[in-house]
Each structure stands twice: as C-alpha cells, then as structure tokens.
Short mmCIF file of C-alpha atoms and ligand atoms in Angstrom, two decimals:
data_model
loop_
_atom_site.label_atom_id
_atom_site.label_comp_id
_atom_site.label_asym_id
_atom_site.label_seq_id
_atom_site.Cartn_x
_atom_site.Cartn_y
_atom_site.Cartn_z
CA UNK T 1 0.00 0.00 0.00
CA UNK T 2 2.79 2.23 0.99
CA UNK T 3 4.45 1.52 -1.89
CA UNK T 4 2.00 1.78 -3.94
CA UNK T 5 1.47 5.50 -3.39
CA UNK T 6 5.07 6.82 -3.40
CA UNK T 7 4.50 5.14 -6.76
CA UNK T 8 1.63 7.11 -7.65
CA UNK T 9 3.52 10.08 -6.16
CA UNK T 10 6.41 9.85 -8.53
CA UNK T 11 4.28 9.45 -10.80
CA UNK T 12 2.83 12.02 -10.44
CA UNK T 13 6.05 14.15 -9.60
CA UNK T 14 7.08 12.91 -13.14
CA UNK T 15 3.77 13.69 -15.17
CA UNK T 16 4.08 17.77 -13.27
CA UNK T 17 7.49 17.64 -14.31
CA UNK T 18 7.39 16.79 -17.98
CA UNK T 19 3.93 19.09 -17.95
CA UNK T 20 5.95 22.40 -16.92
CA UNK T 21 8.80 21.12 -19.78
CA UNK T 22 5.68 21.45 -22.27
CA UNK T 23 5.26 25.16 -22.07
CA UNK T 24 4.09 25.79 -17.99
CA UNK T 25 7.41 27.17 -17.33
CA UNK T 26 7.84 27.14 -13.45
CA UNK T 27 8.77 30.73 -12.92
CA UNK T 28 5.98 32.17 -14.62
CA UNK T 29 2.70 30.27 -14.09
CA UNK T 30 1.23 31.10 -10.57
CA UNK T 31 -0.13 28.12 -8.78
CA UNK T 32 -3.45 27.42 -8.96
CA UNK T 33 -4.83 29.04 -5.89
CA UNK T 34 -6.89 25.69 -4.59
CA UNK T 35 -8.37 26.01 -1.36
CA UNK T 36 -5.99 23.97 1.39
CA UNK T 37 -8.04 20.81 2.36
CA UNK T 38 -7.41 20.96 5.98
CA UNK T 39 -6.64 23.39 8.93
CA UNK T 40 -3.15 22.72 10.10
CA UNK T 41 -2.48 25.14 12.96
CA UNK T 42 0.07 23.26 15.19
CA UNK T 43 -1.47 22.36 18.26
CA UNK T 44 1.83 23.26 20.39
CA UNK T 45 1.41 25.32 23.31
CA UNK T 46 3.51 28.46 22.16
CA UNK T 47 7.00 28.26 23.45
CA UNK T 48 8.08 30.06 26.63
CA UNK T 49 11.12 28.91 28.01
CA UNK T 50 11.88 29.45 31.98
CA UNK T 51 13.59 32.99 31.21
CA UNK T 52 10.42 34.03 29.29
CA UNK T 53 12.16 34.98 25.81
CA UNK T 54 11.08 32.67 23.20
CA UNK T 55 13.12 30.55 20.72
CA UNK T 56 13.60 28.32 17.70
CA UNK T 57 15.68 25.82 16.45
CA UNK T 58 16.60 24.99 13.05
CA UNK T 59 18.46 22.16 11.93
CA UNK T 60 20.72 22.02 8.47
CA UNK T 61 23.96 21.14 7.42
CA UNK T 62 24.97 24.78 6.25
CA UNK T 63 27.84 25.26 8.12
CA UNK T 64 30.27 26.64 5.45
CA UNK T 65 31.31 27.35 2.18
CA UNK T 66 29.23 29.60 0.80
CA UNK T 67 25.69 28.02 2.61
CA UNK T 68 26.61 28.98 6.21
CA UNK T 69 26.63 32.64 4.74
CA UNK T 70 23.43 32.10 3.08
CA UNK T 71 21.67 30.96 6.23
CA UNK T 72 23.24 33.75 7.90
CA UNK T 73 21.94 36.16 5.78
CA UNK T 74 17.96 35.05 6.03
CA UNK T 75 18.89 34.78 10.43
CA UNK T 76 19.40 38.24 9.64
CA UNK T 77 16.33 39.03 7.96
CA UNK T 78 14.20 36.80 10.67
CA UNK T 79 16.51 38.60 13.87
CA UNK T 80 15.06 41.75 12.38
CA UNK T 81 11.64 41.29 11.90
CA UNK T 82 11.09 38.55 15.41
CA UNK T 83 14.13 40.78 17.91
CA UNK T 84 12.92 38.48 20.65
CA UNK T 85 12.78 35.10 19.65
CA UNK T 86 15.97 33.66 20.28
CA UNK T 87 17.45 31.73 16.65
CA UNK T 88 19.22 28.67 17.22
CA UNK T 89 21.25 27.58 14.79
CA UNK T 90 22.09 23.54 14.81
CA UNK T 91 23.58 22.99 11.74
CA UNK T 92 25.63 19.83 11.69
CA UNK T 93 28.61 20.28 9.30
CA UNK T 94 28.94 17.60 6.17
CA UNK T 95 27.75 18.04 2.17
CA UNK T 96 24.57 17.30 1.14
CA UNK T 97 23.87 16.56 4.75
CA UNK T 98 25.30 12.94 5.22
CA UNK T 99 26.02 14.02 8.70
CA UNK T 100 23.42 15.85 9.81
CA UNK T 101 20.45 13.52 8.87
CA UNK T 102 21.60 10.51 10.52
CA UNK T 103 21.69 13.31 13.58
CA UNK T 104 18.68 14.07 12.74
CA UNK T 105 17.32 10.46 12.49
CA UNK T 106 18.44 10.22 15.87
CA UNK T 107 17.08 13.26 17.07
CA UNK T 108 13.88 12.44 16.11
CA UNK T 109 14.00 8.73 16.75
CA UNK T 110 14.45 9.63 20.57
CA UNK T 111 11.60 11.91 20.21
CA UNK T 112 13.96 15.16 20.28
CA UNK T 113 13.27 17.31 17.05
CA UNK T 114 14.62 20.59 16.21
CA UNK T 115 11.59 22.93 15.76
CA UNK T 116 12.44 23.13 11.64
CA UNK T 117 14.75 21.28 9.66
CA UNK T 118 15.82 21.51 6.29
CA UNK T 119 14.54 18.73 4.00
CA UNK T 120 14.59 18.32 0.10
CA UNK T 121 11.48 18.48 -1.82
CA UNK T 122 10.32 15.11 -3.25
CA UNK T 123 11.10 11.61 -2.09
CA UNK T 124 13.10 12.41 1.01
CA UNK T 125 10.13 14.87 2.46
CA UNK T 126 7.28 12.54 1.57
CA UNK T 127 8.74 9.04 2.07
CA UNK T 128 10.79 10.07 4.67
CA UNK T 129 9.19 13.02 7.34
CA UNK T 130 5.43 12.60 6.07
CA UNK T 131 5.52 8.78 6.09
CA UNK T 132 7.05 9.00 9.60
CA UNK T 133 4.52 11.36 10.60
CA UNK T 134 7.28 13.67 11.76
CA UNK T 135 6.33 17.12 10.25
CA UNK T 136 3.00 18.61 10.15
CA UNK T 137 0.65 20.39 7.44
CA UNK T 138 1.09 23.63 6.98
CA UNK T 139 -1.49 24.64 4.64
CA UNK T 140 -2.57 27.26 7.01
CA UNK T 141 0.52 29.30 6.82
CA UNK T 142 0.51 29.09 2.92
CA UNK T 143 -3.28 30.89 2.72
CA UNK T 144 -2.25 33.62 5.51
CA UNK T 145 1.05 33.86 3.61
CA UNK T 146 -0.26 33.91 0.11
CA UNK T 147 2.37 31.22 -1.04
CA UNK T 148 -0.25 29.64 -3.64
CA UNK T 149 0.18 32.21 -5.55
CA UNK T 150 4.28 32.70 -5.59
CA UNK T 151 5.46 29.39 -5.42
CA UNK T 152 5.88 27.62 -8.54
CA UNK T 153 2.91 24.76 -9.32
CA UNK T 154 5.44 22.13 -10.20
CA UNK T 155 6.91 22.08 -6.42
CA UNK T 156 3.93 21.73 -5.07
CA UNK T 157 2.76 18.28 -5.24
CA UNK T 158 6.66 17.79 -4.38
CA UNK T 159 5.81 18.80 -0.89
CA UNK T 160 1.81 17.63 -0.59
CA UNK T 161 0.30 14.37 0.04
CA UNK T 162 -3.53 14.45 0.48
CA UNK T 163 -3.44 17.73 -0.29
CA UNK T 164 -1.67 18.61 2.65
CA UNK T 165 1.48 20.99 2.41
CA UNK T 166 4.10 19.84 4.34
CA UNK T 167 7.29 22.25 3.62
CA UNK T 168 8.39 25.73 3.02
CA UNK T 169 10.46 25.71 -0.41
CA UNK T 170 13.24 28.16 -0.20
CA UNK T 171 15.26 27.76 -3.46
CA UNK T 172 15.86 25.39 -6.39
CA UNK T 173 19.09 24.59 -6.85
CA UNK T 174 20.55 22.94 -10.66
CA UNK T 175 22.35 19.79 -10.04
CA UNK T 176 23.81 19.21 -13.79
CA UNK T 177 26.29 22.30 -13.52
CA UNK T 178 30.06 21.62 -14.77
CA UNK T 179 32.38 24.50 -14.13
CA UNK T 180 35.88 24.73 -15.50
CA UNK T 181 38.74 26.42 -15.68
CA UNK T 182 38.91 28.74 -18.26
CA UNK T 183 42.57 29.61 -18.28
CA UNK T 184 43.05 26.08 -18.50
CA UNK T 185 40.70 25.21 -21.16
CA UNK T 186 42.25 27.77 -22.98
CA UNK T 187 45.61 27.26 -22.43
CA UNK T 188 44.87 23.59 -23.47
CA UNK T 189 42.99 25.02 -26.57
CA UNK T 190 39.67 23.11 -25.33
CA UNK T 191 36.37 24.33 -26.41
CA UNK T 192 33.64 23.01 -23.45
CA UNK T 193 32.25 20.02 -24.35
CA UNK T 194 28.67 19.60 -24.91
CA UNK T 195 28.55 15.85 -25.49
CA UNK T 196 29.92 13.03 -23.27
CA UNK T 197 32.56 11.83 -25.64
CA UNK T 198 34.15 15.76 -26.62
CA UNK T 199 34.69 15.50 -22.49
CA UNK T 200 36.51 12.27 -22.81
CA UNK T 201 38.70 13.85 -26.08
CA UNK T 202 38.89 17.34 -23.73
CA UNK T 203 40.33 15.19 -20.39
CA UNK T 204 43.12 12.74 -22.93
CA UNK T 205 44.14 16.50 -23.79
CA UNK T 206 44.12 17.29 -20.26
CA UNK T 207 45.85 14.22 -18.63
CA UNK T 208 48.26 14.30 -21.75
CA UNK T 209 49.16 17.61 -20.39
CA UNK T 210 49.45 16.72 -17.14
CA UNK T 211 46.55 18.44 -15.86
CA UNK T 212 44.11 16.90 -13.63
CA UNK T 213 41.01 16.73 -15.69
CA UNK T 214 38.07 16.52 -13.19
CA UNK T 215 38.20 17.25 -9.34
CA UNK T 216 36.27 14.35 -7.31
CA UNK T 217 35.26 14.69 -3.59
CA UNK T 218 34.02 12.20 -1.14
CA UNK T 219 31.29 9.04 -2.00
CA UNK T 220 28.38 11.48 -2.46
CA UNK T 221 30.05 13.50 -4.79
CA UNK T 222 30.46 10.77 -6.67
CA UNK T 223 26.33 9.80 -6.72
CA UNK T 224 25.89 13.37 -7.87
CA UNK T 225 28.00 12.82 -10.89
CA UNK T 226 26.24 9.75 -11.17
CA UNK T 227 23.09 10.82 -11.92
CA UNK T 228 24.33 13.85 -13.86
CA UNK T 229 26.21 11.35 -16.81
CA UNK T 230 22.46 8.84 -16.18
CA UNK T 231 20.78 12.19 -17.17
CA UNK T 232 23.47 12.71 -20.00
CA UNK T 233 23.91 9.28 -21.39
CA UNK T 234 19.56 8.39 -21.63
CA UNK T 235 18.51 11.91 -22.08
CA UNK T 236 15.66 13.09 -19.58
CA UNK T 237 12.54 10.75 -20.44
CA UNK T 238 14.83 7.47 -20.17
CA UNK T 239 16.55 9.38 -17.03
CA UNK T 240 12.71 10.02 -15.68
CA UNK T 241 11.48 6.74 -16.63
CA UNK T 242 15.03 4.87 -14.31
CA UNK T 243 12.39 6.22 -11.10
CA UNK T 244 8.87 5.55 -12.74
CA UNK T 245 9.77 2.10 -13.84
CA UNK T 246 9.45 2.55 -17.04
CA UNK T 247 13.30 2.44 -18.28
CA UNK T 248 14.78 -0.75 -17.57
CA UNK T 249 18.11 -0.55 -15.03
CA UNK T 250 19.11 -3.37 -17.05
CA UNK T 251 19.22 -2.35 -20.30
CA UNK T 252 21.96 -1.84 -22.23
CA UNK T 253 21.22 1.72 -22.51
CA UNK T 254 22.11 2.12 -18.80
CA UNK T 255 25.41 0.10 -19.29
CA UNK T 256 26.64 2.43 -21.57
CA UNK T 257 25.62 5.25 -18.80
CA UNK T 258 27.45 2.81 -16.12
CA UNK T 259 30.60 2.51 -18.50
CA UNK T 260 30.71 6.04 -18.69
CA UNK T 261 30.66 7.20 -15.75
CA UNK T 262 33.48 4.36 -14.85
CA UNK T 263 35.38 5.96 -17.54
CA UNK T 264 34.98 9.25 -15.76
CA UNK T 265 36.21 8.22 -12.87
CA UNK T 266 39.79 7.67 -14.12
CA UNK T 267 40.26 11.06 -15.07
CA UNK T 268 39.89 12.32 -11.50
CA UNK T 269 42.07 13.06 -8.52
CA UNK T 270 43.12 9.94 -7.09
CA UNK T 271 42.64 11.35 -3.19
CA UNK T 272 38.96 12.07 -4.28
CA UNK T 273 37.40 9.95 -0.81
CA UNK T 274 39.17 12.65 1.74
CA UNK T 275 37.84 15.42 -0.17
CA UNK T 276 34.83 17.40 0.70
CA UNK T 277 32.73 19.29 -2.62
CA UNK T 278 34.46 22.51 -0.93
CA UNK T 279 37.99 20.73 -1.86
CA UNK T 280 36.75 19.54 -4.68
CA UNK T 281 35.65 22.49 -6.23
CA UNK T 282 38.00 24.87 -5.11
CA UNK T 283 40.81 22.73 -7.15
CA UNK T 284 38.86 23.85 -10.22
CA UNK T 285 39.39 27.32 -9.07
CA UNK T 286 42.59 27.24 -7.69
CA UNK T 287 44.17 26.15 -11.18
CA UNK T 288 44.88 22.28 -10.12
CA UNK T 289 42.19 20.61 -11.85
CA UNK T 290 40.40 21.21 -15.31
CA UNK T 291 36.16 20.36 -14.42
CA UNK T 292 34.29 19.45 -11.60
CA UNK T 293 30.22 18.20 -11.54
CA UNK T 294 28.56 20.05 -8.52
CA UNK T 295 25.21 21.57 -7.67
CA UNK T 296 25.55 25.67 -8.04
CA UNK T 297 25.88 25.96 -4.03
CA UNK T 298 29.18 25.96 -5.98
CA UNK T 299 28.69 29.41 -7.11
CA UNK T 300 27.73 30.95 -3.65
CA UNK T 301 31.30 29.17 -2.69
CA UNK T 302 33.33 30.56 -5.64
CA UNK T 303 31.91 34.00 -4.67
CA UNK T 304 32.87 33.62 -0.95
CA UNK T 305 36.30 32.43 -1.91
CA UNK T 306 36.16 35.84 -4.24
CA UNK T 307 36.56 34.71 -7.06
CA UNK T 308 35.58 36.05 -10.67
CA UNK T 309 32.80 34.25 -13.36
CA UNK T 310 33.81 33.48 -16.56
CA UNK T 311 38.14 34.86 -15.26
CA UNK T 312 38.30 31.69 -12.18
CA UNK T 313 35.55 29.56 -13.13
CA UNK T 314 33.00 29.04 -16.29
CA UNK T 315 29.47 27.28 -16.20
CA UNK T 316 27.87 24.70 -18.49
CA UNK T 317 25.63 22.10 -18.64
CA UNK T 318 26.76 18.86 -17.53
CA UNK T 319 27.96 17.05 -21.52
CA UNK T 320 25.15 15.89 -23.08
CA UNK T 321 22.61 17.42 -20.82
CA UNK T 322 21.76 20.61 -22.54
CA UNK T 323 18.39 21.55 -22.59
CA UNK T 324 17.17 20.22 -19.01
CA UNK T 325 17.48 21.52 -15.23
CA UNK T 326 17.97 19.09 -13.21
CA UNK T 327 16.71 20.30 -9.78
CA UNK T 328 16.37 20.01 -6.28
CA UNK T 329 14.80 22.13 -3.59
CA UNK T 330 15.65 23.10 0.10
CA UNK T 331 12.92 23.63 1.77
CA UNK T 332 12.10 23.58 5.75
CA UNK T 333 9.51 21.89 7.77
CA UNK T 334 7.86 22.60 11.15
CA UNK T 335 8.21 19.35 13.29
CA UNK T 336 5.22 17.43 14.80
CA UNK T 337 5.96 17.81 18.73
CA UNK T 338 8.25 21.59 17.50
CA UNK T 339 9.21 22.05 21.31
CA UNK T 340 8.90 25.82 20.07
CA UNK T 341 6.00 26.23 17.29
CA UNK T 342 5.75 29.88 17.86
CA UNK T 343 9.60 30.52 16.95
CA UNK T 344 9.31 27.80 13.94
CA UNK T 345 5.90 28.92 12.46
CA UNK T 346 7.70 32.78 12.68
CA UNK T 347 10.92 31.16 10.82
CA UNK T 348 9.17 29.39 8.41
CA UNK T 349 7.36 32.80 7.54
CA UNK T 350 10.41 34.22 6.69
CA UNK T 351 12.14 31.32 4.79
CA UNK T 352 8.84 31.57 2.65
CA UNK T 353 9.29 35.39 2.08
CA UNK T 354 10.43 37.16 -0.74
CA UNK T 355 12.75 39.85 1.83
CA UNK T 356 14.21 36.00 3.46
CA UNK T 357 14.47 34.67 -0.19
CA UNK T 358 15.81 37.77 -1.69
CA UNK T 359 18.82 37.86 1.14
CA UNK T 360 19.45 34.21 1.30
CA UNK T 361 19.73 32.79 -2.44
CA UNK T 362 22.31 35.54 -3.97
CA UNK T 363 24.31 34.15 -1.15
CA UNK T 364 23.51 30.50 -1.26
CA UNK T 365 24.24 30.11 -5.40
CA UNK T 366 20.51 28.97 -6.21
CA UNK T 367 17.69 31.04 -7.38
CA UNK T 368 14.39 31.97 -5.34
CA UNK T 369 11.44 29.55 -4.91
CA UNK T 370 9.60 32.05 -5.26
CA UNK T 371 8.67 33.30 -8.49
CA UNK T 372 8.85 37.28 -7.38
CA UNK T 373 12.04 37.95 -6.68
CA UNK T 374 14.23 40.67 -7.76
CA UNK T 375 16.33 39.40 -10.81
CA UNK T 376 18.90 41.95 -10.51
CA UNK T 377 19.99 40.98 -7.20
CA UNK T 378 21.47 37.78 -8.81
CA UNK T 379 24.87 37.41 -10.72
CA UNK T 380 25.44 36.44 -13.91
CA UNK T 381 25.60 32.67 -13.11
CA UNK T 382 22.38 32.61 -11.11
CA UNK T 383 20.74 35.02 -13.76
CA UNK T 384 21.60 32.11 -16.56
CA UNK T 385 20.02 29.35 -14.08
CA UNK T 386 16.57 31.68 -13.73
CA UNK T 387 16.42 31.75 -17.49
CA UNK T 388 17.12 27.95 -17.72
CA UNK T 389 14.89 26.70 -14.83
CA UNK T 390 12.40 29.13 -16.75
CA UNK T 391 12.55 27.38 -20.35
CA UNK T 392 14.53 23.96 -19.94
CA UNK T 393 12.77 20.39 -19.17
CA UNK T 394 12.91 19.86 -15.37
CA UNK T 395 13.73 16.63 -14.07
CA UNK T 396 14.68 15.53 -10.31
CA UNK T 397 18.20 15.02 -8.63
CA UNK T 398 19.05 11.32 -6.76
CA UNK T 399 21.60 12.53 -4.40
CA UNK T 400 19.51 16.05 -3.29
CA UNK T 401 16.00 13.60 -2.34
CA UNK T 402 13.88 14.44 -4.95
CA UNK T 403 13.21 11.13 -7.20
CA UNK T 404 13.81 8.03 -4.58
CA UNK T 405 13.08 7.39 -1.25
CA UNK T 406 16.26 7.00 1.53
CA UNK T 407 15.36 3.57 1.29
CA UNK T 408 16.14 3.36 -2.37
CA UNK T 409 18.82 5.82 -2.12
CA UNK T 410 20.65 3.87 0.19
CA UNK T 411 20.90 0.88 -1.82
CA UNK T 412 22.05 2.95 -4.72
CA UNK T 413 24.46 4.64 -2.31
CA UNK T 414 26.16 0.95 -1.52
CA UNK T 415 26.41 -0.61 -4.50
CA UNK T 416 28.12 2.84 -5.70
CA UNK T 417 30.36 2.22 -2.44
CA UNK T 418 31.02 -1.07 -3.66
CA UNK T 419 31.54 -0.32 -7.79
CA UNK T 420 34.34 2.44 -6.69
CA UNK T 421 36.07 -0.01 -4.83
CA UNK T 422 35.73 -2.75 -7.77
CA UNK T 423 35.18 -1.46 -10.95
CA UNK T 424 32.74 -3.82 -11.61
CA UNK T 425 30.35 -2.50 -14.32
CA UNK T 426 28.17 -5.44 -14.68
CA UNK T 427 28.24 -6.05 -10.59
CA UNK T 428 27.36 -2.68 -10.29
CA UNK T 429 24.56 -2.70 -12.59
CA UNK T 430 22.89 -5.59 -11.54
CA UNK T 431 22.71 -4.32 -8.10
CA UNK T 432 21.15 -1.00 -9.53
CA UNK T 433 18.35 -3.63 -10.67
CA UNK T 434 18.05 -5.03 -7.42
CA UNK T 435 17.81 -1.75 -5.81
CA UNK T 436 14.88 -0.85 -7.87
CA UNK T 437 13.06 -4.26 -7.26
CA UNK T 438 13.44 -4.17 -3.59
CA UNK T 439 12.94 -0.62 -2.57
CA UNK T 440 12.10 1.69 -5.84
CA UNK T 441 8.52 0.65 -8.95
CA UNK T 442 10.41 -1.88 -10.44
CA UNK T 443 8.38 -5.33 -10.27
C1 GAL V 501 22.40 19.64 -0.89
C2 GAL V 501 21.60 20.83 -0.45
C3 GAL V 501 22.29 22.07 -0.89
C4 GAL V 501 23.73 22.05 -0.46
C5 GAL V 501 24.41 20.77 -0.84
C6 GAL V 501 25.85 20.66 -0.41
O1 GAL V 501 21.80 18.46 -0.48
O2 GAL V 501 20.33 20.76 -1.00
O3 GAL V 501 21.63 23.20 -0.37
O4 GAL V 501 23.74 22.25 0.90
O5 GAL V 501 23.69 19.69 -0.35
O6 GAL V 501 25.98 20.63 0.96
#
C-alpha cells in the first residue's frame, strides 16, 4: 500500500514535471490558488522557556562554504523582523547533509526534534518526514502567507500528500552544472564540451598535459556525478522513466551510462574519498584541476572564496545534458511535537518570504522559490540558471531527495560504495536492478 502510493507520487512528480517542460514554465505560471483541504495550525502550546524569551531551532547542514553565509543572511532578515525570539542555529557540518540527517534520524527517533529542519522536496520529504509522521501540514501558513500564488505549481505536489502541504520551499538549486577552468581550457585550446565523448577527447588533452582533468570529492560527490552522466547518457525521459519504472536498469542503454561514468572516474584526482565538494571544487578554481560536476551551491562558494565568473571559473551544462534543469529544492519543515511552534511557524514565515528569499539565495548560489524575486539581485551565473529553470525540461536530482526514497537511495548509495572499490560494471549494474526491485517501482 505504501508503496504503492510513493508510486503514484512519482508518478505524479514525473507527469508535473514533464507538464511544466511542455510550455508551464515554473517561474511564470502562478499556482493554482486551490483552497488547502485541511486546517493545520500546530497544536503546540507556544513556546516560553523558563527565562520568558522565546526561541527556535533549526536544523541544516549549512555550516560553510558559501551556505553557512546564506543561512546567515535570512537569520538576519528573521533577527530583524522577530528581535525576541531567540534563533538557534544547529547545523551539523557535512555536504549534502550525510552528517546531519543521521543526527537528525536520531534526534527524532528519541523523540527530540529541532523545531524546523531543512529537508529536500520530493522523495526524502514525503517518504521520509510525512511517512514517519514527523512534520506537520502547513497549509494554514501558505493561505495567511499567500504562497499559492508565488510558489511555482510544479513544487507543489513535491511537498503535498492528500493535499496537505508539508514544507516551506526556499530555493531550487541545478544539479547538472560543470564548471571549469577557463585559463586552463584555454591554455589547453579546449572548447567546453557539450557531449559526453568531446569531455573524454577534452580530459586525454588534459591528462596528456598533465593536468588533472576533473576534481572528485568524497562518495556522495560521486552519486551526484552519477546521476548527472544517467541524465546525459539516456537523455531526460529514459533518465525520468530509471524512477517511474518505465526504463529498464538493465538495459543496455544504462550500461553504456554505467561505463561512462566508470570511464569518468579515471580522469579524476586519485585522493577524491578525503575530499569534501568545498575541496573539490575549489581545485577547479585554484588552477589544479580542469572540471568538476557540482550543484551551483558551488557558485555561492566561488563568490565567498572571491573569485571572478567566466576569469576563475565558467558554467555549463553537464555534456550531453543541454536543454534540461535538473533540480532540487531546500525547503524547511515545522516538526510534529516543534518544542517551540511559535519561533518555527515565525521562521518558516520568513524562509517563505520574498525579503528571506531575496537575502538568502544571492548568497547560497541557487535562485528563489519564489517566483517574485528581484532578478537583478542575482549574478550572472544565477541570472543564466533563472532563465534555464524558466525554459529547460525539469527533471529531479538522486543525491539532493527528490526522485527516490532513503530507502532506495541507500541501496544505490552501496552498490556505488562497492563499484568504486571494484570497478565492476556489470556487478554494479545488476545491483542498480536489485535496488529498484526491492525498494524503488520496479516489479
Ligand atoms: C544539498 C543541499 C544544498 C547544499 C548541498 C551541499 O543536499 O540541498 O543546499 O547544501 O547539499 O551541501
């Protein structure tokens, strides 16, 4: 039963997706203003602490790099508009959270939640938080707020089940981004490739030259490139069909994705499991390495570093992924049990506002949730990701929660473990098809 609605959900994630690639572009079609099914108020009492001044909590792993300064920027916004409710901050430190959500597991396992966390739009919010009836509806807070009508219609049944709201979306962030060097592509007189095999010619050049082609970080670096040369290799209805069940994991389509990306992985750094994205990217603008594959948090790290777009770093779409954004969305919850629903219902106001948005995506490297915001307070890179996210086919990220459940993830995640160690293609692959039968549509 359970399964059979987180298939109808991805379905249905899938069919809103490839709908807003057919014209509905997500920035500029307001959702449809449906009335919220249910009151959701939280039934806390509001949170006093013994010394009287009230609080929240809020749990992420933005603890540097450019996304600590992001997160600092929207405390900034919610310190001035709530001056005496006391802000919290328990971000665990660790990418793309590996860290902080087995905290967090724990956390709320022993019945101790933060009052909001951060949680991705898709899989991980639905099949995770609402399955485990962890986070409550706020459907509420999205009429008094008027978030119908600025949030784009194709996150919204993202974050819903039974037409219930569950999260407060406050970005998108593009997953297929490869940055460069351009001093070294240059130098190297390599044009950025826009297909999967001109990247192979470009990193023989490279490695010829005794350049490191591609900067690699840690194991969930590695998933993210992953699905990035999946998307490349099948193209985005093959890529959306690997979580509907309708593109076969064992096909020899998905070999030749699986060969790639093995192939990849010999043109990177060979110390790539004790590096963090941070250290990954940064060799990219440092001069020691050629490309990297990383989400465009990147960018609000490149800037913080000070560095210059298109001098110390250039943008493209992943090789052979033109033409499609693939997303994912930060976006925070209010915990069932919030020891302080007061302070979280206030923070979630502002992480849904366009003055919170408008302070904390510049900052972050991803562009508003919101479909209002200023355009000019964005930099050239973000500016380009607006316009793509705008006109390109959408489709979800693996590693950022939005097209499999932790369940499935986490099978994917060890037989990836297991294929870096081994190099076995056909190994690998046949425990991608075993991941989908036991945990993700496939019968
Ligand atoms: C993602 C998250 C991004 C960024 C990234 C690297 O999962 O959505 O906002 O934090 O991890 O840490």
């Amino acid at each position: 039963m359970k399964r059979l609605s987180l298939t109808l959900l991805g379905l249905l994630m899938i069919f809103t997706i490839v709908l807003s690639a057919c014209g509905t572009t997500p920035t500029s079609a307001p959702a449809q203003p449906t009335a919220p099914q249910e009151a959701s108020q939280p039934t806390n009492p509001p949170s006093q602490p013994s010394g009287g001044k009230q609080q929240v909590e809020v749990f992420s792993w933005w603890t540097g790099g450019g996304e600590a300064a992001g997160l600092e920027a929207m405390i900034k916004v919610f310190k001035a508009q709530y001056p005496d409710i006391e802000f919290i901050n328990a971000a665990v430190a660790g990418g793309a959270g590996t860290n902080a959500r087995a905290v967090l597991a724990s956390r709320l396992q022993a019945g101790d939640p933060p009052d909001s966390w951060q949680g991705h739009a898709g899989q991980e919010l639905i099949g995770t938080y609402v399955a485990g009836n962890q986070i409550q509806p706020l459907n509420d807070l999205y009429e008094s707020e008027g978030w119908l009508e600025v949030m784009p219609e194709t996150l919204i049944p993202l974050i819903s089940q039974d037409g219930k709201i569950y999260s407060v979306p406050v970005n998108i962030h593009r997953a297929n981004v490869l940055w460069y060097n351009p001093k070294i592509l240059k130098e190297n007189n390599i044009n950025v490739p826009t297909t999967i095999d001109e990247w192979f010619a470009a990193m023989d050049t490279l490695k010829a030259a005794g350049v490191t082609p591609l900067a690699l970080g840690e194991q969930w670096t590695k998933m993210h490139l992953l699905e990035t040369v999946l998307l490349g290799t099948l193209g985005p209805d093959a890529y959306n069909g690997l979580w509907n069940g309708k593109t076969d994991w064992g096909s020899p389509e998905v070999k030749v994705a699986l060969q790639n990306f093995a192939k990849l992985l010999t043109y990177a750094n060979s110390d790539s499991a004790s590096l963090s994205w941070q250290d990954a990217s940064q060799l990219v603008v440092n001069g020691d390495a050629a490309f990297n594959v990383m989400g465009d948090w990147a960018e609000g790290y490149f800037r913080e570093l000070g560095k210059t777009p298109q001098v110390d770093y250039g943008w493209a779409p992943v090789p052979g992924t033109a033409g499609t954004f693939q997303f994912l969305s930060d976006s925070f919850v209010l915990a069932a049990g919030a020891p302080h629903p007061d302070g979280a219902i206030a923070w979630l106001k502002i992480a849904g506002s366009k003055a919170g948005q408008e302070a904390f995506n510049p900052v972050k490297g991803s562009i508003c949730a919101r479909i209002d915001c200023d355009k000019s307070l964005f930099g050239e890179y973000l500016q380009s990701a607006m316009n793509d996210w705008a006109t390109n086919t959408v489709v979800g990220s693996l590693t950022h929660g939005v097209v499999a459940n932790d369940s499935w993830k986490s099978e994917i995640d060890t037989a990836l473990g297991l294929f870096v160690q081994n190099g076995d293609v056909d190994a690998f692959q046949a425990a991608l098809v075993a991941a989908c039968k036991s945990s993700g549509p496939c019968k």
